[in-house]
PDB file of C-alpha atoms in Angstrom:
ATOM      1  CA  GLN Q 502      39.966  37.525  46.062  1.00  0.00           C
ATOM      2  CA  VAL Q 503      38.173  40.427  44.372  1.00  0.00           C
ATOM      3  CA  GLN Q 504      39.597  42.749  41.749  1.00  0.00           C
ATOM      4  CA  LEU Q 505      38.035  46.138  41.112  1.00  0.00           C
ATOM      5  CA  VAL Q 506      38.514  48.057  37.872  1.00  0.00           C
ATOM      6  CA  GLU Q 507      37.347  51.651  37.553  1.00  0.00           C
ATOM      7  CA  SER Q 508      36.613  53.528  34.368  1.00  0.00           C
ATOM      8  CA  GLY Q 509      34.937  56.715  33.235  1.00  0.00           C
ATOM      9  CA  GLY Q 510      37.223  59.410  34.551  1.00  0.00           C
ATOM     10  CA  GLY Q 511      38.439  62.288  32.443  1.00  0.00           C
ATOM     11  CA  LEU Q 512      38.508  66.028  31.912  1.00  0.00           C
ATOM     12  CA  VAL Q 513      35.269  67.984  32.035  1.00  0.00           C
ATOM     13  CA  GLN Q 514      34.293  71.624  32.347  1.00  0.00           C
ATOM     14  CA  ALA Q 515      32.635  72.927  35.467  1.00  0.00           C
ATOM     15  CA  GLY Q 516      28.926  72.196  35.380  1.00  0.00           C
ATOM     16  CA  GLY Q 517      29.439  69.068  33.335  1.00  0.00           C
ATOM     17  CA  SER Q 518      28.830  65.419  34.138  1.00  0.00           C
ATOM     18  CA  LEU Q 519      30.750  62.173  34.301  1.00  0.00           C
ATOM     19  CA  ARG Q 520      29.777  58.638  35.197  1.00  0.00           C
ATOM     20  CA  LEU Q 521      32.321  56.425  36.888  1.00  0.00           C
ATOM     21  CA  SER Q 522      32.006  52.661  36.762  1.00  0.00           C
ATOM     22  CA  CYS Q 523      33.668  50.011  38.894  1.00  0.00           C
ATOM     23  CA  THR Q 524      33.416  46.382  37.877  1.00  0.00           C
ATOM     24  CA  ALA Q 525      34.328  43.576  40.243  1.00  0.00           C
ATOM     25  CA  SER Q 526      35.685  40.162  39.447  1.00  0.00           C
ATOM     26  CA  GLY Q 527      34.974  37.219  41.673  1.00  0.00           C
ATOM     27  CA  SER Q 528      31.824  36.162  43.430  1.00  0.00           C
ATOM     28  CA  LEU Q 529      29.649  37.536  46.221  1.00  0.00           C
ATOM     29  CA  PHE Q 530      29.606  41.089  44.819  1.00  0.00           C
ATOM     30  CA  SER Q 531      26.080  41.543  46.155  1.00  0.00           C
ATOM     31  CA  ALA Q 532      27.330  40.916  49.691  1.00  0.00           C
ATOM     32  CA  TYR Q 533      29.728  43.852  49.597  1.00  0.00           C
ATOM     33  CA  ALA Q 534      29.094  47.399  50.612  1.00  0.00           C
ATOM     34  CA  MET Q 535      30.561  49.492  47.816  1.00  0.00           C
ATOM     35  CA  ASN Q 536      32.137  52.872  48.316  1.00  0.00           C
ATOM     36  CA  TRP Q 537      33.643  55.660  46.266  1.00  0.00           C
ATOM     37  CA  TYR Q 538      36.523  57.573  47.774  1.00  0.00           C
ATOM     38  CA  ARG Q 539      38.509  60.441  46.317  1.00  0.00           C
ATOM     39  CA  GLN Q 540      41.883  61.935  46.984  1.00  0.00           C
ATOM     40  CA  ALA Q 541      42.855  65.374  45.778  1.00  0.00           C
ATOM     41  CA  ALA Q 542      46.483  66.358  45.454  1.00  0.00           C
ATOM     42  CA  GLY Q 543      47.976  67.070  48.847  1.00  0.00           C
ATOM     43  CA  LYS Q 544      44.847  65.989  50.723  1.00  0.00           C
ATOM     44  CA  GLN Q 545      43.688  62.917  52.598  1.00  0.00           C
ATOM     45  CA  ARG Q 546      41.470  60.339  50.979  1.00  0.00           C
ATOM     46  CA  GLU Q 547      37.814  61.201  51.509  1.00  0.00           C
ATOM     47  CA  LEU Q 548      34.751  58.956  51.506  1.00  0.00           C
ATOM     48  CA  VAL Q 549      32.354  60.377  48.922  1.00  0.00           C
ATOM     49  CA  ALA Q 550      29.468  57.903  48.621  1.00  0.00           C
ATOM     50  CA  THR Q 551      28.439  54.504  49.891  1.00  0.00           C
ATOM     51  CA  ILE Q 552      25.859  51.924  48.926  1.00  0.00           C
ATOM     52  CA  SER Q 553      25.132  48.998  51.191  1.00  0.00           C
ATOM     53  CA  SER Q 554      24.476  45.455  50.072  1.00  0.00           C
ATOM     54  CA  GLY Q 555      20.806  46.278  50.567  1.00  0.00           C
ATOM     55  CA  GLY Q 556      20.964  49.437  48.480  1.00  0.00           C
ATOM     56  CA  THR Q 557      21.043  52.098  51.190  1.00  0.00           C
ATOM     57  CA  THR Q 558      23.049  55.110  50.079  1.00  0.00           C
ATOM     58  CA  ASN Q 559      24.941  57.859  51.877  1.00  0.00           C
ATOM     59  CA  TYR Q 560      26.923  60.850  50.662  1.00  0.00           C
ATOM     60  CA  VAL Q 561      29.363  63.365  51.984  1.00  0.00           C
ATOM     61  CA  ASP Q 562      27.643  66.731  52.340  1.00  0.00           C
ATOM     62  CA  SER Q 563      29.681  68.379  49.590  1.00  0.00           C
ATOM     63  CA  VAL Q 564      28.229  66.100  46.883  1.00  0.00           C
ATOM     64  CA  LYS Q 565      24.660  65.649  48.084  1.00  0.00           C
ATOM     65  CA  GLY Q 566      22.198  66.485  45.348  1.00  0.00           C
ATOM     66  CA  ARG Q 567      24.898  66.284  42.671  1.00  0.00           C
ATOM     67  CA  PHE Q 568      26.273  62.730  42.845  1.00  0.00           C
ATOM     68  CA  THR Q 569      24.349  59.452  42.749  1.00  0.00           C
ATOM     69  CA  ILE Q 570      25.753  56.051  43.619  1.00  0.00           C
ATOM     70  CA  SER Q 571      24.049  52.932  42.303  1.00  0.00           C
ATOM     71  CA  ARG Q 572      24.821  49.283  41.784  1.00  0.00           C
ATOM     72  CA  ASP Q 573      23.880  46.533  39.348  1.00  0.00           C
ATOM     73  CA  ASN Q 574      24.551  43.223  41.042  1.00  0.00           C
ATOM     74  CA  ALA Q 575      23.845  41.292  37.857  1.00  0.00           C
ATOM     75  CA  LYS Q 576      26.789  43.096  36.245  1.00  0.00           C
ATOM     76  CA  ASN Q 577      28.984  43.198  39.362  1.00  0.00           C
ATOM     77  CA  THR Q 578      29.220  46.933  38.835  1.00  0.00           C
ATOM     78  CA  VAL Q 579      28.832  50.049  40.936  1.00  0.00           C
ATOM     79  CA  TYR Q 580      28.392  53.493  39.406  1.00  0.00           C
ATOM     80  CA  LEU Q 581      28.922  57.063  40.475  1.00  0.00           C
ATOM     81  CA  GLN Q 582      26.950  59.566  38.436  1.00  0.00           C
ATOM     82  CA  MET Q 583      28.462  62.995  38.952  1.00  0.00           C
ATOM     83  CA  ASN Q 584      26.516  66.055  37.830  1.00  0.00           C
ATOM     84  CA  SER Q 585      27.113  69.778  38.222  1.00  0.00           C
ATOM     85  CA  LEU Q 586      30.789  69.134  38.672  1.00  0.00           C
ATOM     86  CA  LYS Q 587      32.956  71.740  40.342  1.00  0.00           C
ATOM     87  CA  PRO Q 588      36.707  72.332  40.202  1.00  0.00           C
ATOM     88  CA  GLU Q 589      36.916  71.172  43.811  1.00  0.00           C
ATOM     89  CA  ASP Q 590      35.698  67.733  42.707  1.00  0.00           C
ATOM     90  CA  THR Q 591      39.036  67.247  40.953  1.00  0.00           C
ATOM     91  CA  ALA Q 592      40.691  64.171  42.432  1.00  0.00           C
ATOM     92  CA  VAL Q 593      41.604  60.570  41.874  1.00  0.00           C
ATOM     93  CA  TYR Q 594      38.481  58.525  42.535  1.00  0.00           C
ATOM     94  CA  TYR Q 595      38.804  55.061  44.038  1.00  0.00           C
ATOM     95  CA  CYS Q 596      36.294  52.256  44.205  1.00  0.00           C
ATOM     96  CA  ASN Q 597      36.229  50.197  47.400  1.00  0.00           C
ATOM     97  CA  GLY Q 598      34.423  46.982  48.255  1.00  0.00           C
ATOM     98  CA  ARG Q 599      33.985  46.014  51.883  1.00  0.00           C
ATOM     99  CA  ARG Q 600      32.288  43.277  53.850  1.00  0.00           C
ATOM    100  CA  PRO Q 601      32.571  41.766  57.319  1.00  0.00           C
ATOM    101  CA  SER Q 602      34.704  38.684  57.660  1.00  0.00           C
ATOM    102  CA  GLY Q 603      34.963  36.956  61.009  1.00  0.00           C
ATOM    103  CA  ALA Q 604      36.135  39.450  63.587  1.00  0.00           C
ATOM    104  CA  GLY Q 605      37.380  41.859  60.942  1.00  0.00           C
ATOM    105  CA  ARG Q 606      36.534  42.861  57.416  1.00  0.00           C
ATOM    106  CA  LEU Q 607      37.645  42.423  53.858  1.00  0.00           C
ATOM    107  CA  ASP Q 608      38.636  45.527  51.908  1.00  0.00           C
ATOM    108  CA  TYR Q 609      39.371  45.689  48.213  1.00  0.00           C
ATOM    109  CA  TRP Q 610      40.460  48.727  46.198  1.00  0.00           C
ATOM    110  CA  GLY Q 611      40.573  49.683  42.575  1.00  0.00           C
ATOM    111  CA  GLN Q 612      43.509  51.412  40.958  1.00  0.00           C
ATOM    112  CA  GLY Q 613      41.811  54.799  40.800  1.00  0.00           C
ATOM    113  CA  THR Q 614      40.609  56.997  37.973  1.00  0.00           C
ATOM    114  CA  GLN Q 615      41.442  60.679  37.525  1.00  0.00           C
ATOM    115  CA  VAL Q 616      38.652  63.229  37.392  1.00  0.00           C
ATOM    116  CA  THR Q 617      39.655  66.759  36.444  1.00  0.00           C
ATOM    117  CA  VAL Q 618      37.138  69.600  36.424  1.00  0.00           C
ATOM    118  CA  SER Q 619      38.250  72.795  34.729  1.00  0.00           C
ATOM    119  CA  SER Q 620      36.847  76.185  35.625  1.00  0.00           C
TER     120      SER Q 620
END
């Protein structure tokens, strides 16, 4: 069992920066692909950034060049550095850990952290 705890959300003006952190309990953190999702009010949850167990990263087009995902396996922590924030980045951000398991996969979610960007 893995528990994920996010932190670092808050209120920021447009153009500002925030860094989200997600710390995992349990073992085998390095084996998990880690993802950041977000869900704005009235919208579906959206995958924002991913980092594989090997460190390969991918981003949704709307955040490329502004957001950076990274991980520190020694600290069981994944980060999302968000720069040049826009009002449309306002959402609840969720950390997700995922790895294959047998014929399926294991998925773990954090509780979410609110990011609000004012114009």
